Amino acid sequence: MSPVSSPLFLGLDLSTQQIKAVLISQDAVITHESSVRFSEDLPHYSTTNGAYYGPDKGEVTSPVAMWLEAMDLLMQRMKDTGVDFSRIAAVSGSGQQHGSVYWSHESDAMLDGLDPAEPLLQLCPHAFSKQRCPIWQDSSTTRECRELEHAVGGPQALADLTGSRGYERFTGTQIKRIRRIAPDIYNASAHISLVSSFMPSLFLGKIAPIEIADASGMNLMNIMTSKWNDVLLDAAGGSELRAKVGPEPVLGGTHLGTVHCYWVKRWGFSPECIVAPFTGDNPATVVALSAPGDALLSLGTSTTYLLSIPPASTPPKCFTTSHLLAHPTTPGAHIAMLCYKNGALAREQVRDRFCHASWTAFNQYLESAPPGNNGYSGLYFPIEEIIPPNVLGEFLFKADPKDLNALPERTDAIPHTAHPRAIVESQFLSILSRVAAILPSGAAPLQRLVITGGASANETIRRACADMFGLPTYMCATKEAAAMGGALLAKFAWWRAQNGGGTYEEMSGGELPGMTCVAEPKVPRETYEALLPRYRLCEEEVVRVGTLEGGGLPTN
Ligand SMILES: Nc1ncnc2c1ncn2[C@@H]1O[C@H](COP(=O)(O)OP(=O)(O)O)[C@@H](O)[C@H]1O
Ligand SMILES: O=C(CO)[C@@H](O)[C@H](O)COP(=O)(O)O
């Protein structure tokens, strides 16, 4: 039995633009939330929204020192608000998916010898063989995607094996490129962590194993067995890669050990505090919010649409247009996912260019146009997109608003007030046009949409979600669902230690945190379904010309 009385469970989420902490009590009530925003709180790193764009085409990285300094500052903020670290019985969390951290040969000794008198930044630079970590926005590895697909028989074969065809942001392709362009860095890397396994490594004072749901975002793990695939490991990193990525991926809720004495001495953690695997931010959101019949829409920096697939006798199909991930807590269960890079940052660009940098004006323009936007459409890809693959730039169209079958025509400009509805409609119609394909066969119709992430704070966007997806739309008490999922995973590890094992469902009794309905659909479902053919025509045109035209965020 853990000696921690009135236990609390800590969930951390290291996402693109910030790190967040959520503390929950045993009955899953949130007792504390805090965050550190990279651009605002750590401006000396000079990132754009937490990332560096370039120098090579498509390259996007984040400095590992910034993540460490953010962790130090987050702990300080928690302490300043009176958090009693000694009550934390377990810690887990989540990270932006796919991002990778490269540890040097000195890292084991440096982690083990963490000095409680110093911040975590003491690990920089020598514990790392690479100071800038590739993150999920990176699109520099198209060559490696094709090579990895070729190694196992093509894109569909790779999807069948790993749950996804070759994707630029997936960690296997990232590792493969680093090995090609910087063999010295690759050879100097003793261990390679995901963002999600980097975090528990800090708590353990040794390298943590990678967790199965997040390992699904690497193109290296067999999606049905949750074991590394040797052909892919070899194709991505040669025979040395197995040692660098560590043991076979582990299930969420695994007891990895207790916190290193650094945390006890510096912050007052209990020496009994359990460290559990962190997962990806999207799987953590599923842990926090998903019930059968729900669709999840995460409106963070990326936009992701998630469906939980329970274990079934027939394994789910894998597609080259969506992802299948292992479920973090339920063996045999999966998560289907669509992911878009041009979510929040693309909407912010529209807000800044056409709405006086104000969400109020953005919302007014969005609400003042009817469904179909008077025939104006816009698809906005300031960075190279995932769906449709590799498109870049801004594409505006005009069509006869009364004739839904009329061919939309490319245009150089649309009224500035038409942009907010154009971007929200194109982003959500893109998802809507793909939902039927990823719903597991024989699944009951979806009952509700659960939204989370930064833009779920926006009432007008919430109403657009309800209307366009044709579902009552719900939110949890916190919009930080990924950190909440992390806290629940921490509780799961503690509960298993108390009970000598058990399933997540046994622990939760199927209960989810309280949800509030934030919007009911106000227009018939057919209204937006009728816009799908026009949307598809626009998308086809974008795919035809999209990779040839310019766009892009400023490079650092
Ligand atoms: N009121 C709002 N309306 C629309 N978008 C918003 C609003 N508030 C925040 N956001 C969006 O939320 C984004 C951040 O989402 P968040 O989930 O915190 O990011 P991440 O977890 O990926 O770092 C911002 O980039 C911003 O565009
Ligand atoms: O690449 C993906 C999922 O495949 C992204 O969803 C990342 O996981 C980043 O998440 P956010 O910072 O947008 O929450």
XYZ file of C-alpha atoms and ligand atoms in Angstrom:
597
model
C 0.000 0.000 0.000
C 1.213 3.487 -0.788
C 1.761 5.540 2.346
C 0.556 8.723 0.563
C -2.612 9.887 2.335
C -5.389 11.729 0.401
C -3.543 10.889 -2.793
C -3.405 13.199 -5.768
C -2.497 12.220 -9.329
C -0.426 14.428 -11.585
C -0.972 14.572 -15.368
C 1.371 16.634 -17.531
C 0.902 17.411 -21.212
C 3.889 18.637 -23.198
C 2.195 19.863 -26.365
C 3.246 22.093 -29.249
C 2.790 25.502 -27.696
C 2.892 24.845 -23.964
C 3.237 22.424 -21.070
C 0.224 21.931 -18.815
C -0.330 20.249 -15.456
C -3.569 18.851 -14.042
C -3.850 17.417 -10.532
C -6.820 15.228 -9.701
C -8.062 13.657 -6.497
C -9.004 9.995 -6.088
C -12.542 10.715 -7.330
C -11.107 12.375 -10.473
C -11.964 15.927 -9.383
C -9.502 18.523 -10.693
C -7.780 20.265 -7.782
C -5.163 22.241 -9.679
C -4.240 23.349 -13.214
C -1.236 25.337 -14.387
C 0.685 25.888 -17.589
C 3.747 27.456 -19.178
C 3.424 28.885 -22.690
C 6.655 28.580 -24.645
C 6.462 31.754 -26.766
C 5.240 34.004 -23.973
C 6.942 32.586 -20.869
C 10.231 31.558 -22.478
C 10.693 34.206 -25.201
C 14.498 33.879 -25.127
C 14.176 30.700 -27.230
C 12.680 32.848 -30.021
C 10.384 30.087 -31.264
C 7.311 30.688 -33.387
C 4.511 29.115 -31.340
C 6.970 26.698 -29.708
C 8.805 25.646 -32.872
C 11.650 26.518 -35.235
C 10.754 26.353 -38.941
C 13.767 25.420 -41.110
C 16.605 25.752 -41.924
C 16.035 22.842 -44.323
C 12.825 22.689 -46.349
C 10.026 21.205 -44.265
C 12.138 20.969 -41.106
C 10.352 21.831 -37.845
C 12.032 21.372 -34.457
C 11.759 22.453 -30.825
C 14.728 23.038 -28.504
C 15.004 20.343 -25.820
C 16.381 23.009 -23.433
C 13.087 24.915 -23.726
C 11.114 21.824 -22.695
C 13.376 21.318 -19.663
C 13.163 24.969 -18.637
C 9.392 24.835 -19.064
C 9.253 21.827 -16.707
C 11.310 23.736 -14.110
C 9.024 26.781 -14.397
C 5.871 24.660 -14.253
C 7.011 23.006 -11.017
C 7.833 26.441 -9.572
C 4.363 27.726 -10.531
C 2.738 24.713 -8.906
C 4.772 25.265 -5.754
C 3.940 29.003 -5.709
C 0.210 28.202 -5.701
C 0.655 25.909 -2.703
C 0.623 22.449 -4.310
C 1.719 19.848 -1.743
C 3.911 17.589 -3.874
C 4.118 14.998 -1.085
C 0.451 14.084 -1.751
C 1.140 13.077 -5.367
C 0.862 9.299 -5.415
C 1.607 8.853 -9.118
C 2.622 10.868 -12.164
C 1.892 10.256 -15.840
C 0.907 12.404 -18.784
C 1.149 12.910 -22.492
C 3.246 14.525 -25.160
C 2.697 15.859 -28.650
C 2.928 12.722 -30.776
C 5.864 11.707 -33.011
C 8.455 14.226 -31.666
C 11.808 12.617 -30.793
C 14.575 13.301 -28.275
C 18.163 12.145 -28.875
C 20.114 11.250 -25.713
C 23.905 11.161 -25.687
C 26.100 8.386 -24.300
C 26.517 10.537 -21.178
C 22.775 10.692 -20.535
C 22.469 7.610 -18.296
C 25.012 8.953 -15.827
C 23.616 12.487 -16.003
C 20.027 11.327 -15.372
C 21.115 9.111 -12.522
C 23.180 11.914 -11.003
C 20.595 14.721 -11.271
C 21.600 17.387 -8.735
C 18.603 18.618 -6.661
C 20.295 21.979 -6.161
C 20.035 22.690 -9.885
C 17.119 22.951 -12.337
C 16.557 20.225 -14.961
C 18.323 22.477 -17.422
C 21.529 20.984 -15.943
C 21.020 18.195 -18.517
C 21.707 20.610 -21.378
C 23.609 20.343 -23.601
C 25.642 17.242 -22.665
C 22.848 14.703 -22.028
C 21.647 15.195 -25.626
C 23.271 14.365 -28.942
C 20.894 16.739 -30.741
C 19.703 20.009 -29.202
C 16.727 20.552 -31.560
C 14.101 17.816 -31.574
C 12.091 17.096 -34.723
C 8.375 17.558 -33.984
C 5.089 16.525 -35.579
C 4.902 19.572 -37.885
C 8.040 18.444 -39.730
C 7.578 17.414 -43.358
C 11.197 16.928 -44.451
C 11.140 13.134 -44.774
C 9.116 12.349 -47.922
C 12.041 10.343 -49.325
C 12.252 8.279 -46.132
C 8.479 7.639 -46.181
C 8.709 6.073 -49.632
C 11.798 4.054 -48.614
C 10.146 2.682 -45.485
C 7.012 1.779 -47.464
C 9.191 0.087 -50.088
C 10.932 -1.983 -47.389
C 7.685 -3.806 -46.573
C 5.878 -3.801 -49.933
C 4.274 -0.375 -50.356
C 2.025 2.122 -48.558
C -0.887 -0.260 -47.915
C 1.484 -2.966 -46.643
C 3.053 -0.471 -44.224
C -0.419 0.651 -43.134
C -1.491 -2.969 -42.557
C 1.644 -3.597 -40.505
C 1.876 -0.397 -38.443
C -1.573 1.270 -38.696
C -0.322 4.055 -40.986
C 1.380 4.417 -44.357
C 4.674 6.304 -44.277
C 4.133 9.778 -42.822
C 6.672 12.579 -42.778
C 6.141 13.357 -39.085
C 6.293 9.724 -37.922
C 9.361 9.013 -35.813
C 10.722 6.110 -37.872
C 11.030 8.306 -40.945
C 12.529 11.114 -38.828
C 15.164 8.775 -37.369
C 15.942 7.447 -40.837
C 16.575 10.980 -42.164
C 18.813 11.912 -39.241
C 20.843 8.768 -39.836
C 21.195 9.760 -43.521
C 22.016 13.452 -43.162
C 23.805 13.431 -39.788
C 25.321 9.978 -39.121
C 27.564 11.495 -36.431
C 24.476 12.584 -34.448
C 22.829 9.222 -35.002
C 25.909 7.372 -33.774
C 26.235 9.723 -30.796
C 22.656 8.862 -29.725
C 22.600 6.156 -27.058
C 18.813 6.319 -26.703
C 15.951 7.799 -28.703
C 12.812 8.799 -26.791
C 9.445 10.085 -27.916
C 8.323 13.320 -26.222
C 6.058 11.045 -24.179
C 8.910 8.819 -22.959
C 11.324 11.751 -22.476
C 9.096 13.107 -19.675
C 8.947 9.962 -17.479
C 12.698 9.512 -18.033
C 13.183 12.799 -16.163
C 11.004 11.577 -13.284
C 12.676 8.153 -13.131
C 16.232 9.400 -13.551
C 16.694 6.750 -16.247
C 15.408 6.142 -19.764
C 11.726 5.123 -19.749
C 10.287 2.627 -22.244
C 8.009 3.863 -25.032
C 4.265 3.359 -24.550
C 2.184 1.372 -27.089
C -0.315 4.015 -28.227
C 2.418 6.555 -28.870
C 4.689 3.908 -30.400
C 1.919 3.555 -33.012
C 3.008 6.959 -34.349
C 6.469 5.774 -35.370
C 5.889 3.430 -38.365
C 8.063 0.942 -36.448
C 5.625 -1.096 -34.332
C 3.343 -3.942 -35.406
C -0.102 -2.473 -34.706
C -1.660 -5.871 -33.944
C 0.997 -7.244 -31.578
C 2.355 -3.926 -30.182
C 5.915 -5.223 -30.685
C 8.739 -3.586 -32.636
C 9.063 -4.837 -36.206
C 12.653 -5.846 -37.046
C 12.370 -5.207 -40.790
C 11.260 -1.638 -40.124
C 13.780 -1.037 -37.338
C 16.476 -2.216 -39.685
C 15.218 -0.110 -42.603
C 15.002 3.025 -40.449
C 18.135 2.730 -38.343
C 20.073 -0.421 -39.034
C 20.715 -3.120 -36.471
C 21.545 -0.557 -33.750
C 18.068 0.990 -33.649
C 16.462 -1.681 -31.444
C 18.889 -0.812 -28.638
C 18.294 2.922 -29.105
C 14.458 2.740 -28.907
C 14.648 0.387 -25.923
C 12.544 -2.568 -24.817
C 9.188 -3.565 -26.343
C 6.500 -0.843 -25.922
C 4.527 -0.955 -22.667
C 0.847 -0.562 -21.833
C -0.442 2.563 -20.068
C -0.716 2.149 -16.293
C 2.497 0.092 -16.065
C 4.433 0.737 -12.834
C 7.804 1.939 -14.199
C 9.349 2.691 -10.811
C 9.264 5.520 -8.284
C 10.521 9.088 -8.688
C 14.283 9.747 -8.591
C 15.470 11.353 -5.357
C 15.921 14.608 -7.334
C 12.129 15.130 -7.144
C 11.990 14.241 -3.467
C 14.768 16.617 -2.476
C 14.030 19.521 -4.834
C 10.209 19.620 -4.800
C 9.127 17.466 -1.857
C 7.641 14.526 -3.795
C 7.032 11.350 -1.796
C 9.762 8.751 -2.442
C 6.863 6.314 -3.055
C 5.421 8.389 -5.930
C 4.893 6.034 -8.884
C 5.984 6.943 -12.398
C 3.736 5.532 -15.147
C 4.282 5.670 -18.927
C 3.165 8.871 -20.630
C 1.222 8.474 -23.887
C 0.528 10.700 -26.900
C -1.729 13.698 -26.386
C -4.437 12.207 -28.611
C -4.570 8.776 -26.926
C -4.590 10.592 -23.559
C -7.609 12.588 -24.749
C -9.331 9.310 -25.598
C -8.595 8.003 -22.076
C -10.092 11.148 -20.549
C -13.157 11.591 -22.694
C -14.150 8.621 -24.784
C -17.300 6.565 -24.268
C -18.900 4.231 -26.844
C -20.817 6.266 -29.414
C -18.651 9.370 -28.985
C -16.546 11.078 -31.592
C -13.755 13.281 -30.216
C -12.567 16.454 -31.867
C -9.387 17.947 -30.461
C -8.954 21.583 -31.509
C -5.391 22.117 -30.261
C -2.568 23.338 -32.508
C -3.447 20.387 -34.723
C -7.012 19.334 -35.387
C -7.582 15.654 -34.700
C -10.711 13.555 -34.993
C -10.653 10.395 -32.883
C -12.825 7.294 -32.618
C -12.279 4.588 -30.032
C -12.559 1.046 -31.424
C -13.251 -1.681 -28.843
C -11.534 -5.079 -29.150
C -13.261 -7.192 -31.787
C -12.817 -10.668 -33.234
C -12.121 -9.138 -36.664
C -9.181 -6.747 -36.471
C -9.974 -3.229 -37.717
C -8.963 -2.323 -41.265
C -5.951 -0.087 -41.861
C -6.124 2.669 -44.473
C -3.546 4.812 -46.249
C -5.653 7.926 -45.547
C -6.051 7.662 -41.746
C -4.205 6.273 -38.737
C -4.848 3.318 -36.471
C -3.238 3.488 -33.014
C -3.049 0.894 -30.240
C -5.299 1.853 -27.333
C -3.219 2.972 -24.333
C -5.008 0.923 -21.682
C -7.112 -1.797 -23.334
C -5.200 -4.620 -25.051
C -6.730 -5.372 -28.454
C -8.571 -2.046 -28.642
C -7.575 0.692 -31.083
C -8.074 4.350 -31.935
C -8.849 5.585 -35.449
C -7.488 9.068 -36.085
C -7.523 11.822 -38.698
C -4.922 14.543 -38.092
C -4.570 17.982 -39.685
C -1.568 20.265 -39.277
C -3.336 23.432 -40.367
C -5.749 23.779 -37.462
C -5.338 26.558 -34.903
C -2.396 28.362 -36.521
C -4.198 28.597 -39.878
C -7.340 29.978 -38.159
C -5.147 32.477 -36.297
C -3.681 33.666 -39.599
C -7.202 34.256 -40.967
C -8.097 36.086 -37.738
C -5.006 38.292 -37.984
C -5.288 39.059 -41.718
C -9.022 39.578 -42.073
C -10.515 40.086 -38.594
C -8.306 42.771 -36.964
C -6.562 40.021 -34.938
C -9.762 39.576 -32.926
C -11.686 36.354 -32.241
C -14.772 38.546 -31.654
C -14.630 39.846 -35.222
C -13.784 36.343 -36.517
C -16.907 35.026 -34.774
C -19.118 37.865 -36.027
C -18.114 37.253 -39.655
C -18.513 33.490 -39.229
C -22.017 33.889 -37.809
C -23.127 36.493 -40.317
C -22.745 34.163 -43.344
C -25.146 31.256 -43.996
C -24.095 27.595 -44.394
C -22.359 27.381 -47.780
C -20.866 30.871 -47.260
C -22.715 32.456 -50.220
C -20.739 30.210 -52.568
C -17.265 31.202 -51.259
C -14.843 28.458 -50.265
C -11.289 28.626 -48.982
C -8.721 25.933 -48.152
C -5.775 27.258 -46.141
C -2.498 25.407 -45.725
C 0.209 27.738 -44.377
C 2.293 24.648 -43.599
C 2.466 21.435 -45.622
C -0.665 19.445 -44.811
C -1.216 15.792 -43.864
C -4.766 15.542 -45.312
C -4.650 15.942 -48.269
C -0.963 15.014 -48.285
C 1.693 17.682 -48.824
C -0.545 20.511 -50.089
C 0.731 23.993 -49.306
C -0.735 27.459 -49.914
C -4.114 29.208 -49.937
C -6.861 28.264 -52.387
C -10.000 30.370 -52.836
C -13.080 29.438 -54.841
C -16.380 31.030 -55.928
C -19.447 29.063 -56.997
C -23.115 29.790 -57.660
C -24.525 29.746 -54.087
C -27.868 28.336 -55.285
C -26.502 25.525 -57.449
C -24.670 23.060 -55.203
C -23.528 21.049 -58.215
C -21.992 24.040 -60.005
C -18.276 23.751 -60.574
C -16.406 26.029 -58.137
C -13.946 28.369 -59.859
C -10.532 29.423 -58.509
C -10.443 33.103 -57.582
C -7.710 35.412 -56.279
C -9.841 36.983 -53.574
C -13.076 36.606 -51.654
C -14.648 39.302 -49.434
C -12.565 39.594 -46.246
C -15.649 38.856 -44.142
C -16.056 35.504 -45.950
C -12.737 34.024 -44.756
C -13.741 32.908 -41.222
C -16.654 30.799 -42.464
C -14.574 29.584 -45.398
C -11.812 28.198 -43.154
C -14.124 26.656 -40.550
C -16.327 25.069 -43.234
C -13.401 23.640 -45.217
C -11.673 22.275 -42.106
C -14.784 20.529 -40.790
C -16.101 19.399 -44.209
C -12.746 17.711 -44.784
C -13.332 15.624 -41.645
C -17.014 15.046 -42.416
C -16.136 13.721 -45.870
C -13.933 11.036 -44.254
C -15.874 9.953 -41.161
C -17.851 7.140 -42.824
C -14.623 5.512 -44.042
C -13.060 5.244 -40.581
C -16.157 4.191 -38.605
C -15.676 0.528 -37.671
C -17.991 -1.737 -39.662
C -21.245 -2.476 -37.856
C -20.716 0.416 -35.391
C -23.851 2.094 -34.038
C -24.430 5.680 -35.241
C -22.445 8.305 -33.340
C -24.400 9.836 -30.465
C -22.391 12.898 -29.556
C -19.302 14.936 -30.328
C -16.890 15.730 -27.494
C -14.601 18.686 -28.142
C -11.424 19.769 -26.407
C -8.275 21.860 -26.962
C -7.710 25.622 -27.208
C -10.400 26.515 -29.774
C -13.100 24.646 -27.840
C -13.169 27.813 -25.663
C -14.827 29.596 -28.609
C -18.637 29.441 -28.457
C -19.129 30.201 -32.146
C -16.745 27.398 -33.138
C -18.582 25.058 -30.734
C -21.889 25.870 -32.453
C -20.290 25.303 -35.861
C -19.127 21.871 -34.614
C -22.652 20.896 -33.522
C -24.232 22.107 -36.773
C -21.666 20.683 -39.162
C -21.248 17.274 -37.513
C -24.979 17.132 -36.762
C -24.348 15.988 -33.181
C -24.942 17.441 -29.721
C -21.559 18.769 -28.667
C -20.096 18.237 -25.205
C -17.153 19.502 -23.196
C -15.420 18.335 -20.042
C -14.878 20.707 -17.080
C -11.328 21.235 -18.331
C -10.356 21.917 -21.906
C -7.019 20.274 -21.021
C -8.258 16.765 -21.752
C -4.810 15.403 -22.630
C -3.359 16.382 -19.235
C -6.525 15.051 -17.581
C -6.048 11.735 -19.414
C -2.480 11.724 -18.108
C -3.694 12.198 -14.543
C -6.128 9.292 -15.005
C -3.286 7.109 -16.308
C -1.297 8.013 -13.183
C -4.253 6.973 -11.058
C -4.557 3.742 -13.046
C -0.914 2.794 -12.264
C -1.427 3.584 -8.560
C -4.737 1.657 -8.463
C -3.121 -1.385 -10.102
C -0.291 -1.267 -7.561
C -2.870 -1.190 -4.756
C -4.931 -4.036 -6.219
C -2.220 -6.222 -7.716
C -3.468 -5.564 -11.275
C -6.834 -4.985 -12.934
C -8.238 -3.272 -16.002
C -8.850 0.404 -16.596
C -12.580 -0.298 -16.875
C -12.573 -1.997 -13.468
C -10.945 1.080 -11.993
C -13.192 3.636 -13.672
C -16.425 1.608 -13.620
C -17.034 3.169 -17.070
C -17.379 6.613 -15.437
C -16.075 9.645 -17.315
C -15.442 13.108 -15.932
C -18.626 15.242 -15.969
C -19.541 16.611 -19.407
C -21.704 19.567 -20.295
C -23.639 19.914 -23.534
C -22.316 23.177 -25.017
C -24.224 23.193 -28.335
C -27.120 21.360 -29.988
C -27.314 21.177 -33.793
C -29.568 23.986 -35.045
C -29.648 23.111 -38.742
C -30.741 19.847 -40.362
C -27.868 17.385 -40.822
C -28.489 17.429 -44.610
C -27.563 21.127 -44.837
C -23.846 20.468 -44.549
C -23.919 17.027 -46.135
C -25.229 18.779 -49.254
C -22.064 20.893 -49.332
C -19.764 17.853 -49.470
C -19.721 17.416 -53.282
C -18.641 21.040 -53.749
C -16.024 20.680 -51.028
C -14.666 17.541 -52.698
C -14.341 19.345 -56.043
C -12.371 22.143 -54.362
C -10.136 19.612 -52.610
C -9.491 17.747 -55.867
C -8.384 20.999 -57.482
C -6.126 21.775 -54.511
C -4.517 18.345 -54.766
C -4.003 18.890 -58.515
C -2.120 22.181 -58.078
C -1.440 22.345 -54.345
C 2.016 20.936 -54.049
C 3.276 23.259 -56.791
C 2.299 26.540 -55.174
C 3.879 28.488 -52.307
C 2.893 29.241 -48.711
C 4.399 28.724 -45.323
C 5.112 30.256 -41.963
C 8.196 32.424 -41.504
C 11.416 30.510 -40.959
C 13.519 31.244 -37.873
N -11.184 31.912 -28.174
C -10.545 31.192 -29.080
N -11.050 31.028 -30.306
C -10.417 30.271 -31.233
N -9.250 29.642 -31.003
C -8.694 29.775 -29.790
C -9.301 30.545 -28.764
N -8.499 30.462 -27.661
C -7.435 29.679 -28.007
N -7.549 29.277 -29.271
C -6.606 28.462 -30.062
O -6.083 27.439 -29.276
C -4.761 27.160 -29.743
C -3.969 26.451 -28.669
O -4.622 25.261 -28.346
P -4.021 24.269 -27.260
O -4.950 23.105 -27.159
O -3.775 25.013 -25.999
O -2.646 23.932 -27.971
P -1.575 22.772 -27.819
O -2.078 21.865 -26.735
O -1.502 22.134 -29.161
O -0.280 23.457 -27.466
C -4.195 28.523 -30.088
O -3.203 28.410 -31.109
C -5.437 29.307 -30.537
O -5.517 29.389 -31.960
O 0.659 14.823 -35.063
C -0.292 14.778 -34.303
C -1.082 13.544 -34.184
O -0.701 12.557 -35.104
C -0.638 15.962 -33.465
O -1.957 15.898 -32.998
C 0.342 16.126 -32.334
O 0.100 15.115 -31.370
C 0.314 17.541 -31.760
O -0.738 17.782 -30.914
P -1.254 19.219 -30.397
O -0.081 19.980 -29.881
O -1.946 19.869 -31.533
O -2.229 18.874 -29.294
